[in-house]
Amino acid sequence: MTARTSTMRTGSIVVAVVLAASMALPAGAAPSISMGEAVNGKVVQVKLGSLVSVMLHSTYWHAASMPQRRLLRPLGPVVRTAILPGAKAPAGCRIAGSGCGSVLWRFRAAHLGSARFVATRVSCGEAMRCTAAQGHYSVTIRIVR
């Protein structure tokens, strides 16, 4: 393969990726940002108008501090999805009381500024109390242009 052929292929791949990315959202659609346990304790920057989702993997999580509604507007109710225990459930979810599943909060980034989302849980499954680190989740969401 010549250098020119390699450059043409690389250019074609870049164009294909850019086209695919631009087709992923309809014109004028807001970007969507999803976050979970990996951003605990961090600051996440999102663009004004973005759809922001926070999903934590245990049905025992509860919002301890909702962000200011002026900055992050809730989009519908909290969605709690439980994985029912039983023989067909994933290995860690076969015993009742394990808290298997997820909790999802959805917001729209409505105004510029910083908002903090905090969630807590006391139980980490089947009558196990959480340690401080396991029972606390927070993320600061910085809304920018």
XYZ file of C-alpha atoms in Angstrom:
145
model
C 0.000 0.000 0.000
C 1.374 3.408 -0.929
C 1.400 6.423 1.385
C -1.223 8.077 -0.830
C -3.561 5.045 -0.614
C -3.129 4.905 3.150
C -3.910 8.632 3.469
C -6.981 8.242 1.239
C -8.255 5.313 3.355
C -7.654 7.211 6.582
C -9.436 10.231 5.114
C -12.356 8.057 4.039
C -12.630 6.551 7.509
C -12.589 10.001 9.123
C -15.306 11.223 6.734
C -17.416 8.111 7.448
C -17.064 8.590 11.216
C -17.973 12.293 10.982
C -20.994 11.509 8.793
C -22.153 8.749 11.143
C -21.786 11.050 14.142
C -23.703 13.837 12.428
C -26.504 11.441 11.473
C -26.781 10.027 15.002
C -28.765 13.082 16.176
C -31.426 14.846 14.139
C -30.655 18.501 13.361
C -31.291 20.605 16.447
C -31.494 17.577 18.767
C -29.864 17.966 22.153
C -26.848 15.812 22.981
C -27.399 13.073 25.545
C -25.007 12.455 28.438
C -25.229 9.277 30.539
C -23.341 8.820 33.778
C -23.154 6.325 36.594
C -20.846 4.992 39.269
C -17.678 5.792 37.269
C -18.137 9.565 37.765
C -18.810 9.433 41.504
C -17.135 12.443 43.124
C -16.250 14.057 39.797
C -17.255 17.164 37.864
C -18.904 16.499 34.506
C -19.289 19.244 31.921
C -22.395 19.204 29.719
C -23.721 21.572 27.085
C -26.764 23.728 27.673
C -29.865 21.871 26.456
C -28.307 18.413 26.909
C -30.314 15.462 28.154
C -28.565 14.214 31.297
C -29.111 10.706 32.713
C -27.775 9.356 35.984
C -28.112 5.572 36.389
C -26.971 3.807 39.550
C -26.909 0.039 39.761
C -28.884 -0.941 42.850
C -32.545 -0.391 43.586
C -31.603 0.902 47.049
C -30.348 4.303 45.806
C -32.415 7.390 46.682
C -31.801 10.999 45.706
C -30.595 12.762 48.835
C -30.192 16.112 47.130
C -31.799 16.970 43.833
C -30.083 19.642 41.726
C -31.669 23.067 41.448
C -34.661 22.709 39.115
C -33.699 25.958 37.415
C -30.414 24.408 36.247
C -31.395 20.761 35.729
C -35.076 20.188 34.992
C -36.352 16.680 35.808
C -37.709 14.758 32.816
C -40.372 12.454 34.179
C -40.375 10.315 37.290
C -37.456 8.326 38.668
C -37.331 4.924 36.932
C -36.567 1.983 39.218
C -35.934 -1.295 37.390
C -35.596 -4.385 39.571
C -34.114 -7.706 38.508
C -36.281 -10.358 40.083
C -34.465 -13.136 41.947
C -34.684 -16.657 40.644
C -32.804 -19.368 38.795
C -32.647 -17.339 35.556
C -31.395 -14.123 37.209
C -27.714 -13.126 36.921
C -25.460 -14.834 39.496
C -25.447 -12.010 42.061
C -29.205 -11.495 41.820
C -30.647 -14.896 42.719
C -31.352 -14.076 46.364
C -34.267 -11.841 47.370
C -33.213 -8.587 48.989
C -30.013 -8.138 46.989
C -31.207 -4.858 45.441
C -30.378 -5.976 41.918
C -31.449 -3.534 39.281
C -31.016 0.159 38.663
C -32.399 3.599 39.390
C -32.493 6.209 36.622
C -32.883 9.973 36.941
C -33.254 12.102 33.781
C -32.808 15.860 33.431
C -32.461 18.593 30.841
C -29.606 21.083 31.309
C -31.767 24.225 31.321
C -29.452 27.051 32.472
C -25.738 27.779 32.721
C -24.147 27.007 36.085
C -23.168 24.120 38.353
C -25.581 21.682 39.964
C -24.797 18.855 42.365
C -26.675 15.554 42.329
C -26.372 13.427 45.485
C -27.753 9.932 46.098
C -27.421 7.696 49.146
C -28.240 4.177 50.186
C -28.046 2.442 53.560
C -28.278 -1.153 52.368
C -25.830 -2.726 49.950
C -27.888 -5.897 49.564
C -29.408 -8.647 51.682
C -29.230 -6.846 55.026
C -25.642 -5.621 54.416
C -25.065 -2.069 55.565
C -23.037 0.065 53.176
C -19.761 1.618 54.202
C -19.554 5.386 53.746
C -18.005 5.109 50.281
C -20.508 2.487 49.084
C -23.508 4.420 50.341
C -22.768 7.864 48.912
C -22.790 9.099 45.309
C -22.334 12.655 44.115
C -21.577 14.326 40.837
C -21.264 18.006 40.035
C -22.722 18.853 36.655
C -21.300 22.002 35.084
C -23.581 23.365 32.352
C -21.754 25.359 29.663
C -22.554 26.810 26.228
